[in-house]
Structures are given as structure tokens and as C-alpha cells.
XYZ file of C-alpha atoms in Angstrom:
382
model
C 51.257 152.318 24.736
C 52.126 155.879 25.989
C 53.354 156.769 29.917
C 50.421 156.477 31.985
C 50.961 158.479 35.856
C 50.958 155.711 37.772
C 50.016 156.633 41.753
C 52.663 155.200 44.325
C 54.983 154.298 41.737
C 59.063 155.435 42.813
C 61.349 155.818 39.909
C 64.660 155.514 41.587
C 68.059 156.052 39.226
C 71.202 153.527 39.900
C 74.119 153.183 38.070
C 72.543 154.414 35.176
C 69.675 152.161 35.135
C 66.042 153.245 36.595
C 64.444 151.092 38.975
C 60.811 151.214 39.926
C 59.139 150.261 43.240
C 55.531 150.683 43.846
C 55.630 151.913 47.609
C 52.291 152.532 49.791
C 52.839 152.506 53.216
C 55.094 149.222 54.376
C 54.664 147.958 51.212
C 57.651 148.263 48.918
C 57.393 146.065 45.323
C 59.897 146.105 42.798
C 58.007 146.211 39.301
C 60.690 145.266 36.402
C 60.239 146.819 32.225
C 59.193 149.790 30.823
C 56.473 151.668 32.417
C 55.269 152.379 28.583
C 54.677 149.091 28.337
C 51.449 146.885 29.022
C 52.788 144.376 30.742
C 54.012 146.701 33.254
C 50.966 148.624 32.951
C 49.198 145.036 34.172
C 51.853 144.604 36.763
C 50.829 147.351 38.192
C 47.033 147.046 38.003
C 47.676 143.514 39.857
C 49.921 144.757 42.638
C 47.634 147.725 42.616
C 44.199 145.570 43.433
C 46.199 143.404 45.959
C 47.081 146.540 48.149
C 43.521 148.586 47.822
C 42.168 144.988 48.785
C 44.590 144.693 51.305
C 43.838 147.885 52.706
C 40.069 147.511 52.885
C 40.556 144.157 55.081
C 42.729 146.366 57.633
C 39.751 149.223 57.551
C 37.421 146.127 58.108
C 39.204 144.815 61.026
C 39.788 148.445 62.518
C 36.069 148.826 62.568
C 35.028 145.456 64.448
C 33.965 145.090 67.611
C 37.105 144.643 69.720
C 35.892 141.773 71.471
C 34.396 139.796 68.409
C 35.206 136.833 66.962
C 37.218 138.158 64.161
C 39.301 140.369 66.811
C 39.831 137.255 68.990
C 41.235 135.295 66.158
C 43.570 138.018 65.185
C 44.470 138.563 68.587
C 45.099 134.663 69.182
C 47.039 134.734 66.054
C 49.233 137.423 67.238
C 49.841 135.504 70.631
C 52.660 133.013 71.820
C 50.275 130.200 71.804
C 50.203 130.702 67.761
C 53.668 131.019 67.253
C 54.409 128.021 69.145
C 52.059 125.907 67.389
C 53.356 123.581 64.916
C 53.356 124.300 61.132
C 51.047 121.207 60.798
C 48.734 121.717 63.760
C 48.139 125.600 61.993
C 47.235 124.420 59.061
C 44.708 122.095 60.721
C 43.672 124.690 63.167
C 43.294 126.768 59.934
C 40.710 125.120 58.210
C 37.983 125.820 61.089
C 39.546 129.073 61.691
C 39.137 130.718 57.962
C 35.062 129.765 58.102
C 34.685 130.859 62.368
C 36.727 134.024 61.296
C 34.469 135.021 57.691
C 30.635 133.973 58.279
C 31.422 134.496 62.163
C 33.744 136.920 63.022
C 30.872 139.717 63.394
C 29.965 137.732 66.650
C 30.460 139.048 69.931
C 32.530 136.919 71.822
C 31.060 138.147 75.437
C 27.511 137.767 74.643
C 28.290 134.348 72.591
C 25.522 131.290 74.210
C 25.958 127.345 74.327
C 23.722 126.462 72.232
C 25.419 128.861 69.594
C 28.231 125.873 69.646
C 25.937 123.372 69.455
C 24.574 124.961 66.414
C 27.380 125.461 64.823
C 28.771 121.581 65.181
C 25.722 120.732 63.868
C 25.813 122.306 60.950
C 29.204 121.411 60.016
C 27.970 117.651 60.578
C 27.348 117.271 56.558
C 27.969 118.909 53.473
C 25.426 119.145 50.215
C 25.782 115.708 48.085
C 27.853 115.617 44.853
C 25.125 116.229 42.317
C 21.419 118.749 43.476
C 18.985 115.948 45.075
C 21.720 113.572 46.670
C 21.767 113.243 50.441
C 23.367 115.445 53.036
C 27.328 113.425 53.250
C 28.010 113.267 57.182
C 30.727 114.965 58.054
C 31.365 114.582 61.770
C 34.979 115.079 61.372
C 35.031 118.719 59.928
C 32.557 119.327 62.856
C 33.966 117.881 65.626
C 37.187 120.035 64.258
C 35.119 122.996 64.360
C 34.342 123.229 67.809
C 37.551 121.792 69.519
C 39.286 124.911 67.588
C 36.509 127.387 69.541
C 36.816 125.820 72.457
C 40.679 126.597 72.134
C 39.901 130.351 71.241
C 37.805 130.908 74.138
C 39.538 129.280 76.454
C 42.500 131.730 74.931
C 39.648 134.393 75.925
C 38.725 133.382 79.374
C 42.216 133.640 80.122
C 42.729 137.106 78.895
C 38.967 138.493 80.858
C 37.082 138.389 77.694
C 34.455 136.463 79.117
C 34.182 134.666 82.345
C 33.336 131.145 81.039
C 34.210 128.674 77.861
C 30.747 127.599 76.224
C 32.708 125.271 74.269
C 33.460 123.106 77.163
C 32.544 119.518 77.437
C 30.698 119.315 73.593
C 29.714 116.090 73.488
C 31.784 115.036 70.112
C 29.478 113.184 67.017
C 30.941 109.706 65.927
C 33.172 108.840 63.315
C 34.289 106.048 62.020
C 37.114 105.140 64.288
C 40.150 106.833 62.841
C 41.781 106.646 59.134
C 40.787 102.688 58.062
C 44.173 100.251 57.114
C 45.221 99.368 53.808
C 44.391 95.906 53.408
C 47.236 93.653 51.244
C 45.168 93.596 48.168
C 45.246 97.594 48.138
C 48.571 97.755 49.095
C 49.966 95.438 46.129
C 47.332 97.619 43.853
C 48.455 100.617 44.628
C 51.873 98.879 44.234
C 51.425 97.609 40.987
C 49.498 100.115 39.240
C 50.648 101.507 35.944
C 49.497 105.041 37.085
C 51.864 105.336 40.478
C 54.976 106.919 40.149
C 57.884 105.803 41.073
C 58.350 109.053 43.429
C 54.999 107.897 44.916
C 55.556 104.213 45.046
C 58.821 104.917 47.466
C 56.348 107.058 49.627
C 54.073 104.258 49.993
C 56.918 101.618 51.144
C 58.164 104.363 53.668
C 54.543 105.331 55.137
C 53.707 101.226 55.924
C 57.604 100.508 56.970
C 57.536 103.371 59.690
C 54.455 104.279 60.671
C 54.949 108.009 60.036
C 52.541 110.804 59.163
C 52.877 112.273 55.696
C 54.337 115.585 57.215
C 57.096 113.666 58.637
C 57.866 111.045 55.485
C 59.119 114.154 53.477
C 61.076 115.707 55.724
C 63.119 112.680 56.503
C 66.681 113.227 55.627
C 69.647 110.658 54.285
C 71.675 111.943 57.178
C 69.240 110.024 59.695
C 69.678 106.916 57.873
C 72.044 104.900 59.330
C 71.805 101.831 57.785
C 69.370 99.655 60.187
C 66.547 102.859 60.900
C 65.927 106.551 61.042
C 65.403 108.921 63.451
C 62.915 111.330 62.986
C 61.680 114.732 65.244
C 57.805 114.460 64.596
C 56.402 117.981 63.710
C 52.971 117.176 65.403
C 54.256 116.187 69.016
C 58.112 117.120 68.354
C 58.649 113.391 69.844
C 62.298 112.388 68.496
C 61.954 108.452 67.312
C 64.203 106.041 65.987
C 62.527 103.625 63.339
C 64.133 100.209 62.626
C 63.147 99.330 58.989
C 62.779 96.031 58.610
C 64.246 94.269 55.165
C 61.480 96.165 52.685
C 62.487 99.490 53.951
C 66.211 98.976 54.251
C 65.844 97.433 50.867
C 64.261 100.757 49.378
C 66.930 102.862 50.855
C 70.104 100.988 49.865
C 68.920 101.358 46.240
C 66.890 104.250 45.508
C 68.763 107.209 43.675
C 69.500 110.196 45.834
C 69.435 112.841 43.384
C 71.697 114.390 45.644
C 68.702 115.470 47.517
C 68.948 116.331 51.471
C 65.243 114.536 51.861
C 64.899 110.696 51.217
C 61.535 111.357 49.513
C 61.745 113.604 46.337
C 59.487 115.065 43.242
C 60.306 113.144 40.160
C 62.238 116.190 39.304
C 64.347 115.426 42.253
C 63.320 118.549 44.068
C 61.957 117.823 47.833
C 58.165 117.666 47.997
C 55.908 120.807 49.972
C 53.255 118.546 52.011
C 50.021 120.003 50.258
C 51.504 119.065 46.917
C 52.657 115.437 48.246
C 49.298 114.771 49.679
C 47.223 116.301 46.056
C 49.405 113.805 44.483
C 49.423 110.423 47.031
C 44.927 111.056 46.272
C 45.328 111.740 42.759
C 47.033 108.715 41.981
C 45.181 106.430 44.796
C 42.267 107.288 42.770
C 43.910 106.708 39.887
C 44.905 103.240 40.617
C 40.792 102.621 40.945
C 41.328 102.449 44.986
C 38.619 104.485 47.139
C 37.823 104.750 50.827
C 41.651 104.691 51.851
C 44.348 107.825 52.166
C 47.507 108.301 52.289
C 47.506 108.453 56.534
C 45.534 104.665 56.339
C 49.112 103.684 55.996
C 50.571 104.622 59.172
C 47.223 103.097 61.093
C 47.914 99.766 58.299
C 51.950 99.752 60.545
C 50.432 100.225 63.498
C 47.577 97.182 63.194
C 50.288 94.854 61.435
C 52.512 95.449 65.013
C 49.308 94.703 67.236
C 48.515 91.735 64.854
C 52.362 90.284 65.711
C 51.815 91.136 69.077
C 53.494 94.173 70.189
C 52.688 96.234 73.183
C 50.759 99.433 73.376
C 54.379 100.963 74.580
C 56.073 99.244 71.995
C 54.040 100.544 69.191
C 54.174 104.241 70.460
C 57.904 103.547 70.629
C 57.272 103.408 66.734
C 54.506 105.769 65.917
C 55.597 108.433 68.707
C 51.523 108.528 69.782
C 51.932 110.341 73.093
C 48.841 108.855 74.526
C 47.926 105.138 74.271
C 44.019 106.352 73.515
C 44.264 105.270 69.800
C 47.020 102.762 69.661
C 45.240 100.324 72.396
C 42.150 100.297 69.764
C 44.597 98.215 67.505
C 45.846 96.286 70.500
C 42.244 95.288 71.212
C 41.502 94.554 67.418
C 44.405 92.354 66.665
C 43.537 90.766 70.745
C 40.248 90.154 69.798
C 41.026 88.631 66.358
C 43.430 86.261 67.916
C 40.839 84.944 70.251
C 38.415 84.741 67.876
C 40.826 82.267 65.940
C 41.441 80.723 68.735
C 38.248 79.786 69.842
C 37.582 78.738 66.152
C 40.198 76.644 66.131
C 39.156 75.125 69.916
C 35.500 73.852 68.331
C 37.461 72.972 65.046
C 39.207 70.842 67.281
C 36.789 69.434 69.687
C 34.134 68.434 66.693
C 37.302 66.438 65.605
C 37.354 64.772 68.275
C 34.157 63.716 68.693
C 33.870 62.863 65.188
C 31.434 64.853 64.170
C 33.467 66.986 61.546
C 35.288 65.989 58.050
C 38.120 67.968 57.034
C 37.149 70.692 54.757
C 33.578 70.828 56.241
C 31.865 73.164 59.017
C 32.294 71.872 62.205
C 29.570 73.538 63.856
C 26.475 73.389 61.069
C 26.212 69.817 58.970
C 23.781 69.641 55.816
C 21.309 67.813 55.924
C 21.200 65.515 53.004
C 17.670 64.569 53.474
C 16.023 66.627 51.081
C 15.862 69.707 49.312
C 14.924 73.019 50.294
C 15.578 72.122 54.179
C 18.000 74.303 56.325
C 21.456 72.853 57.894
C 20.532 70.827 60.422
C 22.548 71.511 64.302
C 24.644 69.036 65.239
């Protein structure tokens, strides 16, 4: 195709070779061919659309109301408090931020009421079904999420004389189900097993259960913290520095795997180290593919800390483990495993007691005895 006059586009000669840049404003892009040719002519078009769009948000934002919600969340993202949050904890904070900041952001942040908050966690308490006519799927999570990230914004904006109070306060959170639910054995040696899980995957799996780590932390574990009986690891979340004994599974996986000559323990198939949203698109993809459903990849870490409470450990000795800063979530396993040990201890107390008064057979209930009598009767109490 013939030269086309490109707008911001900077021929610039070098060592008898032309270079061109397309520069507006700040922005400086190197754009590589012939600028006779289509595919630069595309180039262009694409770089092109990304600054005019780019542009237009900045005009947007220059034109809000300086104390809205779309100001406040570029101004909190421009703050300390931001840059000091861990990459993790952003990209959590980030998924209530992107939907406060575009259906919200018009808001004023002065004149915003209570029961504006309250509307807004209840509407992000479900999501539409899977297919038109299904029921509303609860979501209490998502919304729950939702609010504790306002509640940090406008706290961030009481601070700074934006308004003299934090509606957000004391939100009564909805229920969940009590945290990410354990693997039980029979999904573990599934997921295991299955023809479908890679071997990349299957090493992930045998690390998540062996140290009780979060997914963010599994691939940035490096073979210089191994040394030879655990692994010390500085937790992105709470930047708590552990050290993990592996017991004989884990120590097993690590004295045999191949390194790849990878820094990280856990690598691609390719042998490349894994970027967390890929690693956790790929620990669901094949969790589903193994037919397993209702578990994720962070069930693992609560599946460590329940086997520990089941053998007996300590709140402190588990959070010596998992690095949980506050004993709030860990002593719900210590109570589980405590009350399932009574339980089978009390079971085994009347086991023992109908025994003795020779009212039980082996293999029979010791509490309810059929009644032999005749059909269609009930057990009878003994």
C-alpha cells in the first residue's frame, strides 16, 4: 500500500537505518517495518486507539468531582498506603475496587449515606444463575469483600478531611461457609491419580498439603531455601518469615524432582517459573478436570492445617506453620479436630460400657438393638 501521513509518528535516522516512534505527549512507542506497509499501517491504528482511549479516561477523570469516588480511588492509589500494600492484597483489593471505581465512581464521597453501603453489600450478595430462570447463586464472599474495601477508602478519606465520619463502619458481615473446605483423602488421591493432572501440577499439590502455604507463596519458593529437612519462606500476605519442616512426602518430592535449573521449586512444564493467575487458571482447570468440584486449590492449605489439629497440635504451633497472625481461624480447626476427638471418645465410652453390661455383640449398635419380633416394627431402646 502507498505512504499514508501518519499523525505523531517521528522518523528518526541512525546509522543509516530509520527508526520510527509514535510520540504523543509521555508516550514514546517504537513501531518496527515499513510505514508502506499494512502491518505497520495496523500497528499504528492499534497504538493509535490505545492512546485516544487513553486520553479520553484522563479528560474523564479531570472532569470528576474532586471529592468522588472515582477521585478517592485514584487518590488512594497514588498514596503510601497503596504502595505499601502487598502485590497479593492489590489484586484482592482490586477486584471490589474496578466495580466501586466504574458503576460508582460518579458518587460523591461527602454526601455518601449508610444505607448506601448496605445497599451495595446487598447487592453483591448473589450473582444471576448459570442458565436465564436459575436462582440468584449467594455470594456473600464477593460482598462482604466489597464493603471491607470501602470501609478502607473512607477511612483513607476521614483521615485526609473528606468527610467527617466512615459509613462503612461496623457492617454487620453476611455468612459464609466457614472458610475454603479441606480436601478429604479420597480427593486428594483423585486429584493424585488422575490421568488429566500434570506432573507440574501434581508437585504443586504435594507442596500446598506438606506446608500449608498459600498459592502465592508455593511458586515463589526457591531451591536456595531448601535445606534438606524444610524451607523457609517470607509470606507475601503478612511478610511473616517461616520455616516449614516437610515431613517424608515433601522431602521425598524435593530430593527427586528435576530442577530444570529453575530458581523456583515449582515450574511450568516448560520449566519456566509460573505467574500466580496462570498457576491458579491451571490448579481449577485440571481440578475440574479430574471430575472434583466444591474444592480449590487454597482447600489445601486449610486440609494441613486440620490434619495438625487432628494430631493434636496447638493453635501456636500451627501458626508456627501457616504464619496466620491471628489465632481467629486456626482455633476453628483446633475446635473441630477437639470436638471430633470427644465425640470418639464418648462413642467409644458407651461402646464400652454396653460391653460391659452385656448388652452389645461385637459388630452390632450398642445403643439401638432390633427387635426381632416382627416386621415392620422400629429398633427397640435398650
Amino acid at each position: 500500500m502507498g505512504r499514508v501521513n501518519f499523525p505523531y509518528l517521528d522518523t528518526i535516522p541512525a546509522n543509516g537505518k530509520t527508526y520510527y516512534y509514535y510520540r504523543r505527549g509521555k508516550l514514546r512507542i517504537r513501531i518496527k517495518g515499513n510505514p508502506e506497509s499494512s502491518d505497520f499501517h495496523q500497528e499504528y491504528l492499534r497504538i493509535h486507539e490505545q492512546a485516544c482511549a487513553a486520553d479520553e479516561r484522563e479528560q474523564e477523570k479531570s472532569q470528576l468531582d474532586p471529592k468522588s469516588l472515582a477521585a478517592l480511588i485514584a487518590a488512594y492509589r497514588a498514596s503510601p498506603e497503596w504502595t505499601g500494600t502487598a502485590p497479593a492484597t492489590k489484586i484482592d483489593y482490586n477486584k471490589a475496587l474496578g466495580p466501586l471505581e466504574t458503576e460508582f465512581g460518579h458518587l460523591s464521597v461527602p454526601e455518601m449515606p449508610r444505607k448506601f453501603v448496605f445497599w451495595l453489600r446487598d447487592r453483591y450478595a448473589t450473582k444471576p444463575g448459570a442458565e436465564e430462570g436459575d436462582a440468584p447463586v449467594p455470594t456473600p464472599r464477593r460482598a462482604n469483600r466489597m464493603i471491607a474495601v470501602l470501609s478502607i477508602l473512607l477511612t483513607w478519606a476521614v483521615n485526609r478531611e473528606w468527610r467527617p465520619d466512615n459509613p462503612a463502619l461496623r457492617v454487620p458481615k453476611l455468612k459464609t461457609l466457614g472458610g475454603y473446605r479441606a480436601w478429604s483423602d479420597v480427593e486428594l488421591a483423585t486429584m493424585l491419580g488422575a490421568s488429566t493432572t500434570t506432573d507440574d501440577i501434581r508437585h504443586a499439590v504435594i507442596l500446598a498439603y506438606t506446608t500449608g502455604q498459600r498459592g502465592q507463596d508455593l511458586i515463589r519458593m526457591k531451591w536456595s531455601d531448601y535445606d534438606g529437612e524444610g524451607i523457609y519462606v517470607v509470606q507475601l500476605k503478612t511478610k511473616a518469615p517461616v520455616w516449614i519442616p516437610l515431613h517424608e512426602q515433601g522431602r521425598r518430592l524435593l530430593d527427586t524432582m528435576s530442577r530444570h535449573n529453575a530458581e523456583t521449586i515449582l515450574t511450568r512444564a516448560d520449566g519456566r517459573s509460573w505467574k500466580i493467575d496462570h498457576f491458579r487458571h491451571e490448579m481449577g482447570a485440571q481440578i475440574r478436570a479430574a471430575g472434583l468440584t466444591g474444592i480449590v486449590t487454597h482447600g489445601l492449605r486449610t486440609t494441613a492445617a486440620k490434619w495438625m489439629a487432628e494430631a493434636g497440635c496447638s493453635e501456636r504451633e500451627i501458626m508456627a506453620i501457616t504464619g496466620h497472625t491471628s489465632p481467629a481461624m486456626v482455633s476453628r480447626y483446633v475446635r473441630e479436630a477437639s470436638q471430633k476427638r470427644r465425640a470418639q471418645s464418648a462413642a467409644t465410652k458407651v461402646t464400652q460400657y454396653r460391653l460391659e453390661q452385656g448388652s452389645a455383640k461385637t459388630g452390632e449398635c450398642a445403643v439401638l438393638k432390633p427387635q426381632i419380633t416382627g416386621a415392620g416394627n422400629g429398633p427397640e431402646k435398650v
